[in-house]
Amino acid sequence: IMNDAAVAKDLANWQLELRRHWPAIYMQNLQVETAESTYRLTLQVYLDEIPADFVSVEVYADARDGNEACCRSMERKAALPGAVNGYIYEATVPADRPSEHYTPRLVPDHPQANIPAEEEHIKWYR
């Protein structure tokens, strides 16, 4: 029971931090490099005061034109020089559709939380 209280407190702190800082986070400078059968997407993400492990960065594409929906996690590669809590994220996705079909998004992330598709804090690149 004591552990449950710790998890509840941790979730409450996580939600408070998201509510407090989510409006200030943003993404910019999406770059797409084409290889033989893949795209390499690189993105700058600025998390304000939200710890990086409170958020996952994903690349998403809807199912269309005969392709299935695709959702890939982007990997945090490096801190952005001169930026507070700014990082470069990167992912490789199949080049089986136009690169414009892929859109990065920020999603709250916590091991004890289920994030529904309609979560108000999902932030899309465009």
CSV table of N, CA, C and O in Angstrom, one decimal, residues 26-113:
chain,number,residue,atom,x,y,z
A,26,TYR,N,8.1,23.2,-27.4
A,26,TYR,CA,7.9,23.3,-28.8
A,26,TYR,C,8.9,22.5,-29.6
A,26,TYR,O,9.9,22.0,-29.1
A,27,MET,N,8.6,22.2,-30.9
A,27,MET,CA,9.5,21.5,-31.8
A,27,MET,C,9.8,22.4,-33.0
A,27,MET,O,8.9,23.3,-33.4
A,28,GLN,N,11.0,22.3,-33.6
A,28,GLN,CA,11.3,23.1,-34.8
A,28,GLN,C,12.4,22.4,-35.6
A,28,GLN,O,13.0,21.4,-35.1
A,29,ASN,N,12.6,22.9,-36.8
A,29,ASN,CA,13.6,22.4,-37.7
A,29,ASN,C,13.6,20.9,-38.0
A,29,ASN,O,14.6,20.2,-37.9
A,30,LEU,N,12.4,20.5,-38.4
A,30,LEU,CA,12.3,19.1,-38.9
A,30,LEU,C,13.1,18.9,-40.2
A,30,LEU,O,12.9,19.7,-41.1
A,31,GLN,N,14.0,18.0,-40.2
A,31,GLN,CA,14.8,17.7,-41.4
A,31,GLN,C,14.6,16.3,-41.8
A,31,GLN,O,14.5,15.4,-40.9
A,32,VAL,N,14.5,16.0,-43.1
A,32,VAL,CA,14.2,14.7,-43.6
A,32,VAL,C,15.3,14.4,-44.6
A,32,VAL,O,15.5,15.2,-45.6
A,33,GLU,N,16.1,13.3,-44.4
A,33,GLU,CA,17.1,12.9,-45.3
A,33,GLU,C,16.6,11.5,-45.9
A,33,GLU,O,16.1,10.7,-45.2
A,34,THR,N,16.7,11.4,-47.2
A,34,THR,CA,16.2,10.2,-47.9
A,34,THR,C,17.4,9.3,-48.2
A,34,THR,O,18.4,9.7,-48.7
A,35,ALA,N,17.2,8.0,-47.8
A,35,ALA,CA,18.2,7.0,-48.1
A,35,ALA,C,17.5,6.0,-49.1
A,35,ALA,O,16.4,6.4,-49.7
A,36,GLU,N,18.0,4.9,-49.4
A,36,GLU,CA,17.4,4.0,-50.4
A,36,GLU,C,15.9,3.6,-50.1
A,36,GLU,O,15.1,3.9,-50.9
A,37,SER,N,15.7,3.1,-48.9
A,37,SER,CA,14.3,2.7,-48.6
A,37,SER,C,13.8,3.3,-47.3
A,37,SER,O,12.8,2.9,-46.7
A,38,THR,N,14.5,4.3,-46.8
A,38,THR,CA,14.1,5.0,-45.5
A,38,THR,C,14.2,6.5,-45.6
A,38,THR,O,14.9,7.0,-46.4
A,39,TYR,N,13.5,7.1,-44.6
A,39,TYR,CA,13.8,8.5,-44.3
A,39,TYR,C,14.4,8.6,-43.0
A,39,TYR,O,14.0,7.9,-42.0
A,40,ARG,N,15.3,9.5,-42.8
A,40,ARG,CA,15.9,9.8,-41.5
A,40,ARG,C,15.4,11.2,-41.1
A,40,ARG,O,15.7,12.1,-41.7
A,41,LEU,N,14.6,11.2,-40.0
A,41,LEU,CA,14.0,12.5,-39.6
A,41,LEU,C,14.8,12.9,-38.3
A,41,LEU,O,15.0,12.2,-37.4
A,42,THR,N,15.1,14.2,-38.4
A,42,THR,CA,15.8,14.9,-37.3
A,42,THR,C,15.0,16.1,-36.8
A,42,THR,O,14.5,16.8,-37.7
A,43,LEU,N,14.8,16.3,-35.5
A,43,LEU,CA,14.0,17.3,-35.0
A,43,LEU,C,14.6,17.9,-33.8
A,43,LEU,O,15.2,17.2,-32.9
A,44,GLN,N,14.4,19.2,-33.6
A,44,GLN,CA,14.8,19.9,-32.4
A,44,GLN,C,13.6,20.0,-31.5
A,44,GLN,O,12.5,20.5,-31.9
A,45,VAL,N,13.8,19.7,-30.2
A,45,VAL,CA,12.7,19.7,-29.2
A,45,VAL,C,13.1,20.5,-28.0
A,45,VAL,O,14.2,20.3,-27.5
A,46,TYR,N,12.3,21.4,-27.6
A,46,TYR,CA,12.6,22.3,-26.5
A,46,TYR,C,11.5,22.0,-25.4
A,46,TYR,O,10.3,22.3,-25.6
A,47,LEU,N,12.0,21.5,-24.3
A,47,LEU,CA,11.0,21.0,-23.2
A,47,LEU,C,10.8,21.9,-22.1
A,47,LEU,O,10.2,21.5,-21.1
A,48,ASP,N,11.2,23.2,-22.2
A,48,ASP,CA,11.0,24.1,-21.0
A,48,ASP,C,11.6,23.4,-19.8
A,48,ASP,O,12.8,23.0,-19.8
A,49,GLU,N,10.8,23.3,-18.7
A,49,GLU,CA,11.3,22.7,-17.5
A,49,GLU,C,10.8,21.3,-17.3
A,49,GLU,O,10.9,20.7,-16.2
A,50,ILE,N,10.2,20.7,-18.3
A,50,ILE,CA,9.7,19.3,-18.2
A,50,ILE,C,10.9,18.3,-18.4
A,50,ILE,O,11.7,18.4,-19.4
A,51,PRO,N,11.1,17.4,-17.4
A,51,PRO,CA,12.2,16.4,-17.6
A,51,PRO,C,12.0,15.6,-18.9
A,51,PRO,O,10.9,15.3,-19.3
A,52,ALA,N,13.1,15.3,-19.6
A,52,ALA,CA,13.0,14.6,-20.9
A,52,ALA,C,12.3,13.3,-20.8
A,52,ALA,O,11.6,12.8,-21.7
A,53,ASP,N,12.4,12.6,-19.6
A,53,ASP,CA,11.8,11.3,-19.5
A,53,ASP,C,10.3,11.4,-19.2
A,53,ASP,O,9.6,10.4,-19.1
A,54,PHE,N,9.8,12.6,-19.1
A,54,PHE,CA,8.3,12.8,-18.9
A,54,PHE,C,7.6,12.8,-20.3
A,54,PHE,O,6.4,12.9,-20.3
A,55,VAL,N,8.3,12.8,-21.4
A,55,VAL,CA,7.8,13.0,-22.7
A,55,VAL,C,8.4,12.0,-23.7
A,55,VAL,O,9.6,11.8,-23.6
A,56,SER,N,7.6,11.5,-24.6
A,56,SER,CA,8.2,10.7,-25.6
A,56,SER,C,7.9,11.5,-26.9
A,56,SER,O,6.9,12.2,-27.1
A,57,VAL,N,8.9,11.4,-27.8
A,57,VAL,CA,8.8,12.1,-29.1
A,57,VAL,C,8.6,11.0,-30.1
A,57,VAL,O,9.3,10.0,-30.2
A,58,GLU,N,7.5,11.1,-30.9
A,58,GLU,CA,7.2,10.1,-31.9
A,58,GLU,C,7.0,10.7,-33.3
A,58,GLU,O,6.8,11.9,-33.4
A,59,VAL,N,7.1,9.8,-34.3
A,59,VAL,CA,6.8,10.2,-35.7
A,59,VAL,C,5.6,9.3,-36.0
A,59,VAL,O,5.6,8.1,-35.8
A,60,TYR,N,4.5,10.0,-36.5
A,60,TYR,CA,3.3,9.3,-36.8
A,60,TYR,C,2.9,9.5,-38.3
A,60,TYR,O,3.0,10.6,-38.8
A,61,ALA,N,2.3,8.5,-38.9
A,61,ALA,CA,1.7,8.6,-40.2
A,61,ALA,C,0.3,7.8,-40.2
A,61,ALA,O,0.3,6.7,-39.7
A,62,ASP,N,-0.7,8.5,-40.7
A,62,ASP,CA,-2.0,7.8,-40.8
A,62,ASP,C,-2.0,6.7,-41.8
A,62,ASP,O,-1.1,6.7,-42.7
A,63,ALA,N,-2.9,5.7,-41.7
A,63,ALA,CA,-3.1,4.7,-42.7
A,63,ALA,C,-3.7,5.4,-43.9
A,63,ALA,O,-4.7,6.0,-43.8
A,64,ARG,N,-3.1,5.3,-45.1
A,64,ARG,CA,-3.6,5.9,-46.3
A,64,ARG,C,-2.9,5.4,-47.5
A,64,ARG,O,-1.7,5.0,-47.4
A,65,ASP,N,-3.5,5.4,-48.6
A,65,ASP,CA,-2.9,5.0,-49.9
A,65,ASP,C,-2.3,3.6,-49.8
A,65,ASP,O,-1.3,3.4,-50.4
A,66,GLY,N,-3.0,2.7,-49.1
A,66,GLY,CA,-2.5,1.4,-49.1
A,66,GLY,C,-1.5,1.1,-48.0
A,66,GLY,O,-1.0,0.0,-47.8
A,67,ASN,N,-1.0,2.1,-47.3
A,67,ASN,CA,-0.1,1.9,-46.2
A,67,ASN,C,-0.8,1.9,-44.9
A,67,ASN,O,-1.7,2.6,-44.7
A,68,GLU,N,-0.2,1.0,-44.0
A,68,GLU,CA,-0.8,1.0,-42.6
A,68,GLU,C,-0.3,2.2,-41.8
A,68,GLU,O,0.7,2.8,-42.2
A,69,ALA,N,-1.0,2.5,-40.7
A,69,ALA,CA,-0.5,3.5,-39.8
A,69,ALA,C,0.9,3.2,-39.3
A,69,ALA,O,1.2,2.0,-39.2
A,70,CYS,N,1.7,4.2,-39.1
A,70,CYS,CA,3.0,4.0,-38.6
A,70,CYS,C,3.3,4.9,-37.4
A,70,CYS,O,3.0,6.1,-37.5
A,71,CYS,N,3.8,4.4,-36.3
A,71,CYS,CA,4.2,5.2,-35.2
A,71,CYS,C,5.5,4.7,-34.7
A,71,CYS,O,5.7,3.5,-34.3
A,72,ARG,N,6.5,5.6,-34.7
A,72,ARG,CA,7.9,5.2,-34.3
A,72,ARG,C,8.4,6.2,-33.2
A,72,ARG,O,8.2,7.4,-33.4
A,73,SER,N,9.0,5.7,-32.2
A,73,SER,CA,9.6,6.6,-31.2
A,73,SER,C,10.9,7.2,-31.9
A,73,SER,O,11.6,6.6,-32.6
A,74,MET,N,11.1,8.5,-31.5
A,74,MET,CA,12.3,9.2,-31.9
A,74,MET,C,13.3,9.1,-30.7
A,74,MET,O,12.9,9.2,-29.6
A,75,GLU,N,14.5,8.9,-31.0
A,75,GLU,CA,15.5,8.7,-30.0
A,75,GLU,C,16.2,10.0,-29.7
A,75,GLU,O,16.5,10.8,-30.6
A,76,ARG,N,16.4,10.3,-28.4
A,76,ARG,CA,17.0,11.5,-28.0
A,76,ARG,C,18.5,11.3,-28.3
A,76,ARG,O,19.1,10.4,-27.7
A,77,LYS,N,19.1,12.1,-29.2
A,77,LYS,CA,20.5,11.9,-29.6
A,77,LYS,C,21.5,12.8,-28.9
A,77,LYS,O,22.6,12.4,-28.5
A,78,ALA,N,21.1,14.1,-28.7
A,78,ALA,CA,22.1,15.0,-28.1
A,78,ALA,C,21.4,16.2,-27.6
A,78,ALA,O,20.3,16.6,-28.0
A,79,ALA,N,22.0,16.9,-26.6
A,79,ALA,CA,21.5,18.2,-26.1
A,79,ALA,C,21.9,19.2,-27.1
A,79,ALA,O,22.9,19.2,-27.8
A,80,LEU,N,21.0,20.2,-27.3
A,80,LEU,CA,21.3,21.3,-28.2
A,80,LEU,C,22.2,22.3,-27.5
A,80,LEU,O,21.8,22.8,-26.4
A,81,PRO,N,23.3,22.6,-28.1
A,81,PRO,CA,24.2,23.6,-27.5
A,81,PRO,C,23.6,24.9,-27.2
A,81,PRO,O,22.9,25.5,-28.1
A,82,GLY,N,23.7,25.5,-26.0
A,82,GLY,CA,23.2,26.8,-25.7
A,82,GLY,C,21.7,26.8,-25.3
A,82,GLY,O,21.1,27.8,-25.0
A,83,ALA,N,21.0,25.6,-25.4
A,83,ALA,CA,19.6,25.6,-25.1
A,83,ALA,C,19.4,24.9,-23.8
A,83,ALA,O,20.1,23.9,-23.5
A,84,VAL,N,18.5,25.4,-23.0
A,84,VAL,CA,18.1,24.8,-21.7
A,84,VAL,C,17.1,23.7,-22.0
A,84,VAL,O,16.0,24.0,-22.5
A,85,ASN,N,17.4,22.5,-21.7
A,85,ASN,CA,16.4,21.4,-21.9
A,85,ASN,C,16.0,21.2,-23.3
A,85,ASN,O,14.8,20.9,-23.6
A,86,GLY,N,16.9,21.5,-24.3
A,86,GLY,CA,16.6,21.3,-25.7
A,86,GLY,C,17.5,20.2,-26.2
A,86,GLY,O,18.6,20.0,-25.8
A,87,TYR,N,16.9,19.3,-27.1
A,87,TYR,CA,17.5,18.1,-27.6
A,87,TYR,C,17.3,17.9,-29.0
A,87,TYR,O,16.3,18.4,-29.6
A,88,ILE,N,18.1,17.1,-29.6
A,88,ILE,CA,17.9,16.7,-31.0
A,88,ILE,C,17.4,15.2,-30.9
A,88,ILE,O,18.0,14.4,-30.2
A,89,TYR,N,16.3,15.0,-31.6
A,89,TYR,CA,15.7,13.6,-31.7
A,89,TYR,C,15.8,13.2,-33.1
A,89,TYR,O,15.8,14.0,-34.1
A,90,GLU,N,15.9,11.8,-33.2
A,90,GLU,CA,16.0,11.2,-34.6
A,90,GLU,C,15.3,9.9,-34.7
A,90,GLU,O,15.2,9.2,-33.7
A,91,ALA,N,14.8,9.6,-35.9
A,91,ALA,CA,14.1,8.4,-36.1
A,91,ALA,C,14.3,8.0,-37.6
A,91,ALA,O,14.4,8.9,-38.4
A,92,THR,N,14.2,6.7,-37.9
A,92,THR,CA,14.2,6.2,-39.3
A,92,THR,C,12.9,5.6,-39.5
A,92,THR,O,12.4,4.8,-38.7
A,93,VAL,N,12.3,5.9,-40.6
A,93,VAL,CA,11.0,5.4,-41.0
A,93,VAL,C,11.0,4.9,-42.4
A,93,VAL,O,11.8,5.3,-43.2
A,94,PRO,N,10.1,4.0,-42.8
A,94,PRO,CA,10.1,3.5,-44.2
A,94,PRO,C,9.8,4.6,-45.2
A,94,PRO,O,8.9,5.4,-44.9
A,95,ALA,N,10.4,4.5,-46.3
A,95,ALA,CA,10.1,5.5,-47.4
A,95,ALA,C,9.2,4.9,-48.4
A,95,ALA,O,9.3,5.1,-49.6
A,96,ASP,N,8.1,4.3,-47.9
A,96,ASP,CA,7.1,3.7,-48.7
A,96,ASP,C,5.9,4.6,-49.0
A,96,ASP,O,4.9,4.2,-49.5
A,97,ARG,N,6.1,5.9,-48.6
A,97,ARG,CA,5.0,6.9,-48.8
A,97,ARG,C,5.8,8.3,-48.9
A,97,ARG,O,6.9,8.3,-48.5
A,98,PRO,N,5.1,9.3,-49.3
A,98,PRO,CA,5.8,10.6,-49.2
A,98,PRO,C,6.2,11.0,-47.8
A,98,PRO,O,5.5,10.7,-46.8
A,99,SER,N,7.3,11.7,-47.7
A,99,SER,CA,7.8,12.0,-46.3
A,99,SER,C,6.8,13.0,-45.6
A,99,SER,O,6.8,13.0,-44.4
A,100,GLU,N,6.0,13.7,-46.4
A,100,GLU,CA,5.1,14.7,-45.7
A,100,GLU,C,4.0,13.9,-45.0
A,100,GLU,O,3.3,14.6,-44.2
A,101,HIS,N,3.8,12.6,-45.2
A,101,HIS,CA,2.8,11.9,-44.4
A,101,HIS,C,3.2,11.7,-43.0
A,101,HIS,O,2.4,11.4,-42.1
A,102,TYR,N,4.5,11.8,-42.7
A,102,TYR,CA,5.0,11.6,-41.3
A,102,TYR,C,5.0,12.9,-40.6
A,102,TYR,O,5.5,13.9,-41.1
A,103,THR,N,4.5,12.9,-39.4
A,103,THR,CA,4.4,14.1,-38.5
A,103,THR,C,4.9,13.8,-37.1
A,103,THR,O,4.4,12.9,-36.5
A,104,PRO,N,5.9,14.5,-36.7
A,104,PRO,CA,6.4,14.3,-35.3
A,104,PRO,C,5.3,14.8,-34.3
A,104,PRO,O,4.5,15.7,-34.6
A,105,ARG,N,5.3,14.2,-33.1
A,105,ARG,CA,4.4,14.7,-32.0
A,105,ARG,C,5.1,14.4,-30.7
A,105,ARG,O,6.0,13.5,-30.6
A,106,LEU,N,4.7,15.2,-29.7
A,106,LEU,CA,5.2,15.0,-28.3
A,106,LEU,C,4.0,14.4,-27.6
A,106,LEU,O,2.9,14.9,-27.6
A,107,VAL,N,4.3,13.4,-26.8
A,107,VAL,CA,3.3,12.7,-26.0
A,107,VAL,C,3.8,12.5,-24.6
A,107,VAL,O,4.9,12.1,-24.4
A,108,PRO,N,2.9,12.9,-23.6
A,108,PRO,CA,3.3,12.6,-22.2
A,108,PRO,C,3.6,11.2,-22.0
A,108,PRO,O,3.0,10.3,-22.6
A,109,ASP,N,4.7,10.9,-21.2
A,109,ASP,CA,5.1,9.5,-21.0
A,109,ASP,C,5.4,9.3,-19.6
A,109,ASP,O,6.1,10.0,-18.9
A,110,HIS,N,4.8,8.2,-19.1
A,110,HIS,CA,5.0,7.8,-17.7
A,110,HIS,C,4.7,6.3,-17.6
A,110,HIS,O,3.7,5.9,-18.2
A,111,PRO,N,5.6,5.5,-17.0
A,111,PRO,CA,5.4,4.0,-17.0
A,111,PRO,C,4.1,3.6,-16.4
A,111,PRO,O,3.5,2.6,-16.8
A,112,GLN,N,3.5,4.4,-15.5
A,112,GLN,CA,2.2,4.0,-14.8
A,112,GLN,C,1.0,4.7,-15.5
A,112,GLN,O,-0.1,4.5,-15.0
A,113,ALA,N,1.2,5.4,-16.6
A,113,ALA,CA,0.0,6.1,-17.1
A,113,ALA,C,-0.3,5.5,-18.5
A,113,ALA,O,0.6,5.3,-19.3
